[in-house]
Amino acid sequence: MSFDPSTLVYDANGLIPCIAQQEGTGEVLMMAWMNAESVARTLGTGRVTYWSRSRQAFWVKGESSGHVQELVDLRVDCDRDCLLAVVRQTGPACHTNRRSCFYTSVVGEETELMAPMV
Amino acid sequence: MSFDPSTLVYDANGLIPCIAQQEGTGEVLMMAWMNAESVARTLGTGRVTYWSRSRQAFWVKGESSGHVQELVDLRVDCDRDCLLAVVRQTGPACHTNRRSCFYTSVVGEETELMAPMV
């Protein structure tokens, strides 16, 4: 791996937001956070690995649920302070068992757009 | 407008990240920040309006450049701490004149995936 994660711009907590997008469909699945070591592990293993702010621990997506994210591409934005992970998502990305975490529209009344996956 | 922006979860600076995605193609264009009043203005006007952290001011996307984002849908994630704006983007979304801010791949060596728009 030749990319150096320390060249990214992290917030005061040493974190950078990472958007996960399904390859092919373009569906936005979720947004979570990474630190420099998460970025390195994601690139090194090909398994998307976030930093859990609540657990203060590495979070290999799908490690317990099986709903893994296989890395296809990792992109950085113009300011180097946000990442876009293009992934192959197995099953639901959301802990509510929906495909995407963005299942609620708030234009006008709140509306649920997506049922949990069976 | 019946949705109450104060029901969202903001960070210590009163901000929430908002991902902009092109309607139809699913292309992820950019990520920027909103405060509660930005969310209200975006929903009220149909023009995506961020909060500029550098200028500490409202940022009606495209107000000076003409590269506006017309709101199609605004979605909130399961934790209510991230937004997804589905938009109709006029021209480039990025200040570098690319369609998307995510024009750099960092898998292996850094690679530019996208040329500036003419």
XYZ file of N, CA and C in Angstrom:
708
model
N 0.851 -1.201 0.000
C 0.000 0.000 0.000
C 0.881 1.243 0.000
N 0.681 2.109 -0.974
C 1.548 3.278 -1.064
C 0.850 4.558 -0.604
N -0.457 4.540 -0.478
C -1.154 5.743 -0.010
C -0.920 5.919 1.483
N -0.655 7.146 1.884
C -0.375 7.432 3.288
C -1.588 8.086 3.959
N -2.301 7.358 4.841
C -3.503 7.897 5.493
C -3.253 9.161 6.298
N -2.015 9.435 6.670
C -1.738 10.639 7.472
C -1.849 11.908 6.631
N -1.983 11.767 5.305
C -2.134 12.942 4.438
C -3.585 13.433 4.390
N -4.493 12.691 5.048
C -5.896 13.132 5.091
C -6.087 14.156 6.213
N -7.207 14.862 6.176
C -7.511 15.880 7.184
C -8.533 15.299 8.171
N -8.118 15.174 9.429
C -8.976 14.603 10.470
C -9.514 15.713 11.371
N -10.631 15.446 12.032
C -11.208 16.445 12.941
C -10.462 16.412 14.285
N -10.961 17.185 15.239
C -10.284 17.327 16.533
C -10.157 15.988 17.261
N -11.037 15.034 16.917
C -10.981 13.709 17.528
C -10.177 12.714 16.700
N -9.532 13.208 15.647
C -8.719 12.328 14.805
C -9.551 11.490 13.856
N -10.767 11.956 13.547
C -11.688 11.167 12.713
C -12.022 11.872 11.403
N -12.377 11.059 10.412
C -12.810 11.559 9.104
C -14.090 10.805 8.736
N -15.110 11.513 8.220
C -16.341 10.801 7.836
C -16.119 9.987 6.568
N -16.768 8.822 6.506
C -16.671 7.959 5.331
C -18.072 7.534 4.906
N -18.430 7.885 3.680
C -19.720 7.523 3.086
C -19.543 6.182 2.376
N -20.446 5.239 2.621
C -20.391 3.959 1.906
C -21.462 3.938 0.825
N -21.030 3.615 -0.393
C -21.930 3.593 -1.546
C -21.817 2.240 -2.244
N -22.965 1.659 -2.579
C -22.987 0.372 -3.274
C -22.486 0.527 -4.714
N -21.532 -0.330 -5.067
C -21.043 -0.378 -6.455
C -22.213 -0.693 -7.396
N -22.221 -0.055 -8.548
C -23.216 -0.416 -9.565
C -24.512 0.356 -9.402
N -25.198 0.189 -8.283
C -26.485 0.882 -8.105
C -26.302 2.334 -7.691
N -25.173 2.664 -7.029
C -24.939 4.022 -6.546
C -25.667 4.345 -5.259
N -26.376 3.370 -4.712
C -27.127 3.583 -3.470
C -26.200 4.026 -2.331
N -26.572 5.101 -1.627
C -25.818 5.519 -0.447
C -26.312 4.685 0.733
N -25.419 3.919 1.334
C -25.795 2.937 2.345
C -25.737 3.502 3.762
N -24.690 4.246 4.076
C -24.467 4.707 5.446
C -23.326 5.719 5.451
N -23.154 6.372 6.596
C -21.975 7.205 6.833
C -21.482 6.865 8.224
N -20.186 6.623 8.344
C -19.590 6.374 9.657
C -18.195 6.998 9.657
N -17.433 6.783 10.719
C -16.180 7.508 10.898
C -14.981 6.569 10.866
N -13.853 7.104 10.431
C -12.591 6.363 10.423
C -11.513 7.219 11.074
N -10.552 6.549 11.700
C -9.307 7.233 12.042
C -8.232 6.761 11.060
N -7.010 7.252 11.200
C -5.966 6.925 10.223
C -5.725 5.419 10.167
N -5.777 4.770 11.318
C -5.530 3.328 11.349
C -6.689 2.556 10.697
N -7.937 3.057 10.835
C -9.085 2.451 10.130
C -8.881 2.509 8.624
N -8.409 3.667 8.157
C -8.169 3.834 6.722
C -7.121 2.825 6.262
N -6.044 2.716 7.042
C -4.968 1.783 6.687
C -5.486 0.343 6.667
N -6.286 -0.013 7.677
C -6.806 -1.390 7.747
C -7.766 -1.674 6.601
N -8.613 -0.677 6.270
C -9.563 -0.834 5.163
C -8.820 -1.088 3.857
N -7.776 -0.298 3.617
C -6.988 -0.463 2.386
C -6.187 -1.765 2.415
N -5.700 -2.129 3.588
C -4.849 -3.311 3.701
C -5.613 -4.617 3.600
N -6.855 -4.619 4.108
C -7.633 -5.868 4.170
C -8.714 -5.967 3.101
N -9.125 -4.819 2.535
C -10.239 -4.833 1.587
C -11.591 -4.977 2.267
N -11.609 -4.993 3.602
C -12.842 -5.020 4.390
C -13.002 -3.642 5.034
N -14.153 -2.995 4.802
C -14.312 -1.637 5.324
C -14.352 -1.676 6.850
N -13.477 -0.893 7.462
C -13.258 -0.895 8.914
C -13.370 0.526 9.447
N -14.448 0.764 10.203
C -14.680 2.095 10.768
C -14.088 2.169 12.179
N -14.214 3.361 12.774
C -13.929 3.547 14.189
C -15.259 3.829 14.878
N -15.643 2.979 15.809
C -16.900 3.169 16.536
C -16.689 4.211 17.626
N -17.403 5.339 17.490
C -17.274 6.399 18.485
C -17.907 5.983 19.815
N -18.990 5.188 19.753
C -19.657 4.775 20.997
C -18.832 3.725 21.744
N -18.238 2.804 20.993
C -17.458 1.742 21.641
C -15.980 2.098 21.757
N -15.570 3.186 21.057
C -14.151 3.565 21.027
C -13.279 2.357 20.660
N -13.660 1.746 19.525
C -12.958 0.540 19.083
C -13.079 0.431 17.574
N -12.177 -0.324 16.960
C -12.305 -0.588 15.537
C -13.569 -1.392 15.290
N -14.182 -1.117 14.145
C -15.471 -1.728 13.814
C -15.343 -2.271 12.390
N -14.991 -3.557 12.309
C -14.945 -4.207 11.004
C -16.393 -4.480 10.615
N -16.883 -3.695 9.668
C -18.303 -3.759 9.304
C -18.693 -5.200 8.965
N -19.741 -5.701 9.637
C -20.251 -7.033 9.343
C -19.527 -8.159 10.055
N -18.553 -7.821 10.918
C -17.758 -8.869 11.575
C -18.657 -9.797 12.397
N -19.637 -9.222 13.096
C -20.536 -10.094 13.868
C -21.799 -10.449 13.080
N -22.310 -9.526 12.272
C -23.585 -9.754 11.553
C -23.412 -10.510 10.236
N -22.203 -10.486 9.708
C -21.989 -11.061 8.371
C -22.295 -10.076 7.244
N -22.784 -8.881 7.600
C -23.151 -7.875 6.598
C -21.939 -7.027 6.240
N -20.958 -7.695 5.647
C -19.667 -7.073 5.367
C -19.730 -6.113 4.184
N -18.741 -5.227 4.149
C -18.544 -4.321 3.023
C -17.184 -4.610 2.412
N -17.209 -5.160 1.206
C -15.985 -5.440 0.476
C -15.599 -4.178 -0.284
N -14.394 -3.697 -0.081
C -13.962 -2.438 -0.690
C -13.703 -2.603 -2.184
N -14.327 -1.729 -2.977
C -14.073 -1.690 -4.421
C -13.162 -0.499 -4.737
N -13.465 0.644 -4.129
C -12.655 1.844 -4.351
C -12.774 2.735 -3.118
N -11.721 3.475 -2.819
C -11.768 4.463 -1.742
C -11.355 5.798 -2.335
N -12.254 6.778 -2.202
C -12.008 8.087 -2.808
C -11.961 9.162 -1.734
N -11.158 10.175 -1.967
C -11.037 11.301 -1.044
C -11.550 12.549 -1.750
N -12.154 13.446 -0.998
C -12.706 14.632 -1.661
C -11.647 15.722 -1.806
N -12.023 16.804 -2.467
C -11.108 17.893 -2.818
C -10.417 18.498 -1.603
N -11.112 18.535 -0.459
C -10.553 19.099 0.781
C -9.804 18.057 1.605
N -9.855 16.808 1.173
C -9.218 15.687 1.871
C -9.782 15.465 3.267
N -11.019 15.942 3.512
C -11.607 15.762 4.840
C -12.880 14.920 4.819
N -13.095 14.181 3.734
C -14.228 13.254 3.654
C -13.868 12.132 2.687
N -14.282 10.905 3.024
C -14.006 9.733 2.192
C -15.300 9.167 1.605
N -15.166 8.561 0.434
C -16.263 7.817 -0.188
C -15.752 6.409 -0.463
N -16.347 5.426 0.218
C -15.979 4.028 -0.016
C -17.012 3.414 -0.951
N -16.577 2.988 -2.118
C -17.438 2.235 -3.028
C -17.276 0.772 -2.631
N -18.407 0.118 -2.343
C -18.357 -1.210 -1.705
C -19.304 -2.199 -2.375
N -19.040 -3.472 -2.081
C -20.036 -4.519 -2.331
C -20.596 -4.909 -0.973
N -21.841 -4.469 -0.708
C -22.489 -4.691 0.585
C -23.209 -6.037 0.582
N -22.917 -6.872 1.562
C -23.676 -8.102 1.763
C -24.856 -7.802 2.671
N -26.078 -8.033 2.189
C -27.281 -7.843 3.015
C -27.500 -6.397 3.381
N -28.211 -6.170 4.511
C -28.502 -4.803 4.927
C -27.262 -4.116 5.487
N -27.121 -2.816 5.204
C -26.031 -2.035 5.802
C -26.443 -1.495 7.164
N -27.739 -1.300 7.364
C -28.241 -0.619 8.577
C -28.509 -1.627 9.688
N -28.273 -1.190 10.936
C -28.524 -2.066 12.087
C -30.027 -2.325 12.284
N -30.891 -1.551 11.607
C -32.342 -1.795 11.662
C -32.763 -2.827 10.623
N -31.795 -3.379 9.944
C -32.015 -4.415 8.919
C -32.522 -3.869 7.585
N -32.448 -2.544 7.429
C -32.696 -1.980 6.100
C -31.409 -2.015 5.279
N -31.600 -2.015 3.983
C -30.462 -1.963 3.074
C -29.601 -0.727 3.342
N -30.241 0.433 3.495
C -29.544 1.701 3.727
C -30.033 2.322 5.035
N -29.151 3.102 5.673
C -29.548 3.841 6.882
C -30.456 5.022 6.549
N -30.486 5.435 5.287
C -31.236 6.644 4.899
C -32.632 6.264 4.408
N -33.415 5.654 5.287
C -34.728 5.136 4.888
C -35.866 6.083 5.246
N -35.535 7.260 5.784
C -36.568 8.206 6.207
C -36.462 9.511 5.432
N -37.535 9.884 4.764
C -37.600 11.174 4.089
C -38.207 12.198 5.041
N -37.629 13.408 5.069
C -38.153 14.441 5.960
C -38.664 15.651 5.167
N -38.982 15.447 3.912
C -39.623 16.506 3.130
C -41.112 16.484 3.499
N -41.557 17.556 4.132
C -42.914 17.580 4.672
C -42.959 16.705 5.922
N -43.914 15.817 6.010
C -43.979 14.860 7.124
C -42.868 13.831 6.977
N -42.443 13.253 8.075
C -41.487 12.141 7.992
C -42.155 10.915 7.400
N -41.465 10.280 6.471
C -42.013 9.120 5.774
C -40.965 8.017 5.726
N -41.341 6.815 6.058
C -40.410 5.692 5.944
C -40.458 5.168 4.524
N -39.308 5.156 3.850
C -39.250 4.796 2.430
C -38.927 3.315 2.225
N -38.468 2.659 3.250
C -37.844 1.356 3.078
C -38.232 0.450 4.235
N -38.717 -0.750 3.957
C -39.031 -1.706 5.022
C -37.766 -2.494 5.375
N -37.710 -3.024 6.606
C -36.590 -3.913 6.938
C -36.536 -5.090 5.961
N -35.335 -5.598 5.692
C -35.176 -6.744 4.805
C -35.579 -8.009 5.569
N -36.182 -8.951 4.841
C -36.659 -10.181 5.508
C -35.467 -11.088 5.823
N -44.305 23.651 6.076
C -43.319 22.628 6.437
C -43.612 22.081 7.826
N -43.783 20.762 7.911
C -44.143 20.191 9.202
C -42.984 19.477 9.892
N -41.911 19.209 9.162
C -40.765 18.550 9.800
C -40.021 19.547 10.684
N -39.646 19.111 11.881
C -38.966 19.998 12.824
C -37.461 19.689 12.857
N -36.618 20.579 12.291
C -35.176 20.338 12.237
C -34.525 20.154 13.613
N -35.178 20.608 14.675
C -34.580 20.470 16.012
C -34.607 19.025 16.504
N -35.316 18.145 15.773
C -35.354 16.726 16.162
C -34.135 15.948 15.651
N -33.274 16.637 14.882
C -32.058 15.978 14.399
C -30.960 16.054 15.470
N -29.933 15.241 15.295
C -28.823 15.213 16.254
C -27.639 15.985 15.660
N -27.264 17.072 16.327
C -26.173 17.923 15.852
C -24.922 17.681 16.705
N -23.758 17.984 16.142
C -22.514 17.819 16.896
C -22.317 19.003 17.851
N -21.151 19.036 18.511
C -20.881 20.054 19.536
C -20.941 21.471 18.961
N -20.738 21.588 17.615
C -20.817 22.894 16.966
C -22.200 23.179 16.393
N -23.162 22.317 16.696
C -24.515 22.524 16.198
C -24.673 22.166 14.726
N -23.799 21.289 14.224
C -23.795 20.946 12.793
C -24.097 19.466 12.558
N -24.631 19.187 11.370
C -24.913 17.821 10.935
C -24.372 17.684 9.504
N -23.679 16.574 9.205
C -23.170 16.397 7.836
C -24.304 16.105 6.864
N -24.188 16.628 5.664
C -25.182 16.385 4.619
C -24.472 15.950 3.333
N -24.816 14.772 2.865
C -24.284 14.214 1.616
C -25.211 14.634 0.484
N -24.661 15.152 -0.599
C -25.487 15.486 -1.768
C -25.295 14.424 -2.840
N -26.415 13.899 -3.326
C -26.411 12.844 -4.335
C -27.281 13.256 -5.509
N -26.760 13.058 -6.721
C -27.524 13.414 -7.920
C -28.701 12.449 -8.115
N -29.874 13.010 -8.321
C -31.062 12.199 -8.648
C -30.803 11.404 -9.937
N -31.288 10.178 -9.947
C -31.203 9.420 -11.196
C -29.907 8.651 -11.335
N -28.783 9.362 -11.392
C -27.504 8.667 -11.567
C -26.980 8.070 -10.260
N -27.361 8.658 -9.124
C -26.876 8.176 -7.836
C -25.483 8.665 -7.487
N -24.911 9.480 -8.362
C -23.560 9.995 -8.137
C -23.481 10.796 -6.822
N -22.481 10.474 -5.991
C -22.254 11.256 -4.779
C -21.432 12.485 -5.165
N -21.991 13.657 -4.938
C -21.401 14.899 -5.433
C -20.463 15.542 -4.423
N -20.871 15.603 -3.165
C -20.112 16.331 -2.147
C -20.677 16.012 -0.768
N -19.948 16.440 0.255
C -20.471 16.410 1.614
C -20.154 17.756 2.245
N -21.143 18.357 2.875
C -20.916 19.612 3.585
C -21.799 19.606 4.837
N -21.825 20.722 5.550
C -22.465 20.747 6.871
C -23.673 21.668 6.888
N -24.619 21.339 7.734
C -25.804 22.175 7.935
C -26.009 22.390 9.432
N -26.574 23.547 9.784
C -27.129 23.703 11.129
C -28.661 23.646 11.005
N -29.359 23.767 12.111
C -30.821 23.586 12.076
C -31.475 24.590 11.130
N -30.966 25.816 11.118
C -31.550 26.844 10.253
C -31.260 26.542 8.773
N -30.092 25.966 8.465
C -29.789 25.529 7.087
C -30.796 24.487 6.632
N -31.086 23.543 7.526
C -32.050 22.487 7.188
C -33.411 23.123 6.903
N -33.825 24.053 7.755
C -35.113 24.720 7.579
C -35.148 25.500 6.257
N -34.051 26.214 5.957
C -34.012 26.997 4.711
C -34.013 26.084 3.488
N -33.279 24.971 3.570
C -33.234 24.022 2.454
C -34.637 23.488 2.166
N -35.344 23.105 3.225
C -36.693 22.563 3.050
C -37.674 23.653 2.609
N -37.479 24.864 3.129
C -38.409 25.955 2.825
C -38.255 26.507 1.414
N -37.014 26.508 0.910
C -36.753 27.149 -0.388
C -36.583 26.141 -1.525
N -36.241 24.874 -1.187
C -35.944 23.891 -2.234
C -34.562 24.069 -2.839
N -33.790 25.023 -2.304
C -32.390 25.226 -2.703
C -31.507 24.745 -1.556
N -30.579 23.830 -1.869
C -29.758 23.278 -0.787
C -28.854 24.369 -0.215
N -28.940 24.546 1.095
C -28.272 25.632 1.811
C -27.462 25.055 2.967
N -26.138 25.129 2.828
C -25.247 24.599 3.857
C -24.858 25.711 4.823
N -24.081 25.324 5.845
C -23.425 26.280 6.728
C -21.937 26.205 6.430
N -21.355 27.290 6.010
C -19.926 27.319 5.713
C -19.146 27.466 7.013
N -18.362 26.444 7.336
C -17.578 26.487 8.569
C -16.444 27.504 8.456
N -15.882 27.663 7.246
C -14.767 28.611 7.084
C -15.268 30.059 7.131
N -16.420 30.303 6.522
C -16.937 31.677 6.492
C -17.889 31.964 7.646
N -18.321 30.891 8.350
C -19.311 31.026 9.425
C -20.532 31.798 8.922
N -21.067 31.275 7.811
C -22.205 31.949 7.184
C -23.018 30.933 6.406
N -24.286 31.249 6.151
C -25.095 30.380 5.297
C -24.493 30.362 3.902
N -24.608 29.207 3.256
C -24.006 28.990 1.951
C -25.073 28.372 1.063
N -25.759 29.243 0.327
C -26.735 28.765 -0.646
C -25.929 28.250 -1.831
N -25.867 26.940 -1.951
C -25.002 26.308 -2.962
C -25.326 26.871 -4.347
N -24.295 27.382 -5.022
C -24.453 27.897 -6.379
C -24.913 29.335 -6.450
N -25.068 29.998 -5.314
C -25.600 31.374 -5.315
C -24.715 32.299 -6.145
N -23.390 32.141 -6.015
C -22.502 32.985 -6.832
C -22.108 32.295 -8.142
N -21.907 30.973 -8.115
C -21.413 30.259 -9.310
C -22.523 29.864 -10.284
N -23.760 29.818 -9.804
C -24.856 29.300 -10.631
C -24.980 27.784 -10.572
N -24.059 27.131 -9.862
C -24.079 25.668 -9.785
C -24.962 25.210 -8.628
N -26.245 25.496 -8.768
C -27.217 25.278 -7.700
C -27.576 23.804 -7.554
N -28.090 23.495 -6.373
C -28.634 22.169 -6.084
C -30.108 22.325 -5.753
N -30.932 21.820 -6.655
C -32.375 21.840 -6.436
C -32.747 20.591 -5.635
N -33.408 20.783 -4.521
C -33.733 19.662 -3.636
C -34.840 18.786 -4.213
N -34.577 17.477 -4.275
C -35.584 16.511 -4.693
C -36.130 15.781 -3.466
N -35.202 15.383 -2.579
C -35.615 14.686 -1.352
C -34.552 14.949 -0.294
N -34.968 14.988 0.956
C -34.016 15.088 2.064
C -34.294 13.925 3.004
N -33.258 13.113 3.225
C -33.412 11.916 4.048
C -32.515 11.999 5.274
N -32.962 11.399 6.356
C -32.204 11.362 7.603
C -31.859 9.901 7.894
N -30.699 9.675 8.489
C -30.319 8.284 8.738
C -30.899 7.778 10.064
N -30.684 6.508 10.338
C -31.272 5.817 11.494
C -30.917 6.483 12.814
N -29.721 7.070 12.910
C -29.273 7.738 14.136
C -29.656 9.211 14.161
N -30.236 9.690 13.090
C -30.650 11.089 12.947
C -29.464 12.056 13.038
N -28.248 11.566 12.761
C -27.086 12.448 12.839
C -26.364 12.607 11.497
N -27.041 12.257 10.403
C -26.495 12.484 9.068
C -27.653 12.632 8.083
N -27.487 13.537 7.110
C -28.515 13.786 6.102
C -28.027 13.373 4.720
N -28.982 12.980 3.891
C -28.724 12.704 2.479
C -29.677 13.571 1.659
N -29.125 14.513 0.912
C -29.937 15.365 0.038
C -29.875 14.809 -1.378
N -31.003 14.384 -1.899
C -31.080 13.985 -3.303
C -31.400 15.254 -4.084
N -30.550 15.559 -5.072
C -30.605 16.873 -5.721
C -30.559 16.769 -7.242
N -30.948 17.879 -7.868
C -30.634 18.092 -9.283
C -29.535 19.145 -9.326
N -28.309 18.682 -9.630
C -27.132 19.563 -9.627
C -26.974 20.217 -10.991
N -26.881 21.528 -11.000
C -26.543 22.248 -12.227
C -25.036 22.356 -12.329
N -24.440 21.821 -13.408
C -22.996 21.937 -13.632
C -22.186 21.185 -12.588
N -20.934 21.624 -12.360
C -20.078 20.949 -11.392
C -20.507 21.258 -9.960
N -20.384 20.258 -9.081
C -20.653 20.493 -7.657
C -19.396 20.979 -6.950
N -18.235 20.615 -7.483
C -16.958 20.895 -6.804
C -16.409 22.257 -7.216
N -15.728 22.911 -6.247
C -15.129 24.225 -6.535
C -13.959 24.095 -7.509
N -13.464 22.866 -7.741
C -12.388 22.644 -8.727
C -12.966 22.462 -10.132
N -14.268 22.611 -10.247
C -14.971 22.503 -11.529
C -15.200 21.063 -11.985
N -14.971 20.117 -11.061
C -15.382 18.746 -11.357
C -16.847 18.564 -10.973
N -17.455 17.591 -11.609
C -18.836 17.258 -11.286
C -18.970 16.890 -9.807
N -18.066 16.054 -9.296
C -18.095 15.600 -7.909
C -16.800 15.978 -7.211
N -16.867 16.180 -5.878
C -15.653 16.435 -5.093
C -14.801 15.170 -4.932
N -15.400 13.998 -5.171
C -14.695 12.729 -4.915
C -14.020 12.239 -6.197
N -13.101 13.022 -6.718
C -12.477 12.702 -8.004
C -11.130 12.006 -7.841
N -10.738 11.727 -6.598
C -9.425 11.106 -6.359
C -9.583 9.747 -5.699
N -9.033 8.713 -6.331
C -9.000 7.382 -5.738
C -7.694 7.219 -4.976
N -7.777 6.610 -3.781
C -6.560 6.423 -2.985
C -6.268 4.934 -2.759
N -6.820 4.086 -3.599
C -6.471 2.664 -3.543
C -5.133 2.519 -4.263
N -4.102 2.125 -3.523
C -2.745 2.105 -4.076
C -2.245 3.538 -4.189
N -1.722 3.909 -5.334
C -1.308 5.286 -5.572
C -2.536 6.182 -5.726
N -2.396 7.456 -5.437
C -3.499 8.390 -5.692
C -3.688 8.582 -7.193
N -4.926 8.526 -7.628
C -5.253 8.628 -9.048
C -6.402 9.603 -9.236
N -6.263 10.516 -10.183
C -7.362 11.420 -10.482
C -8.309 10.748 -11.464
N -9.574 10.631 -11.062
C -10.544 9.871 -11.864
C -11.343 10.766 -12.809
N -11.269 12.055 -12.605
C -12.227 12.970 -13.231
C -11.527 14.265 -13.613
N -11.665 14.700 -14.839
C -11.079 15.971 -15.257
C -12.078 17.095 -14.929
N -11.572 18.321 -14.772
C -12.476 19.449 -14.621
C -13.424 19.539 -15.814
N -14.643 20.018 -15.599
C -15.612 20.180 -16.678
C -15.217 21.411 -17.491
N -15.427 21.346 -18.788
C -15.045 22.450 -19.676
C -16.064 23.586 -19.534
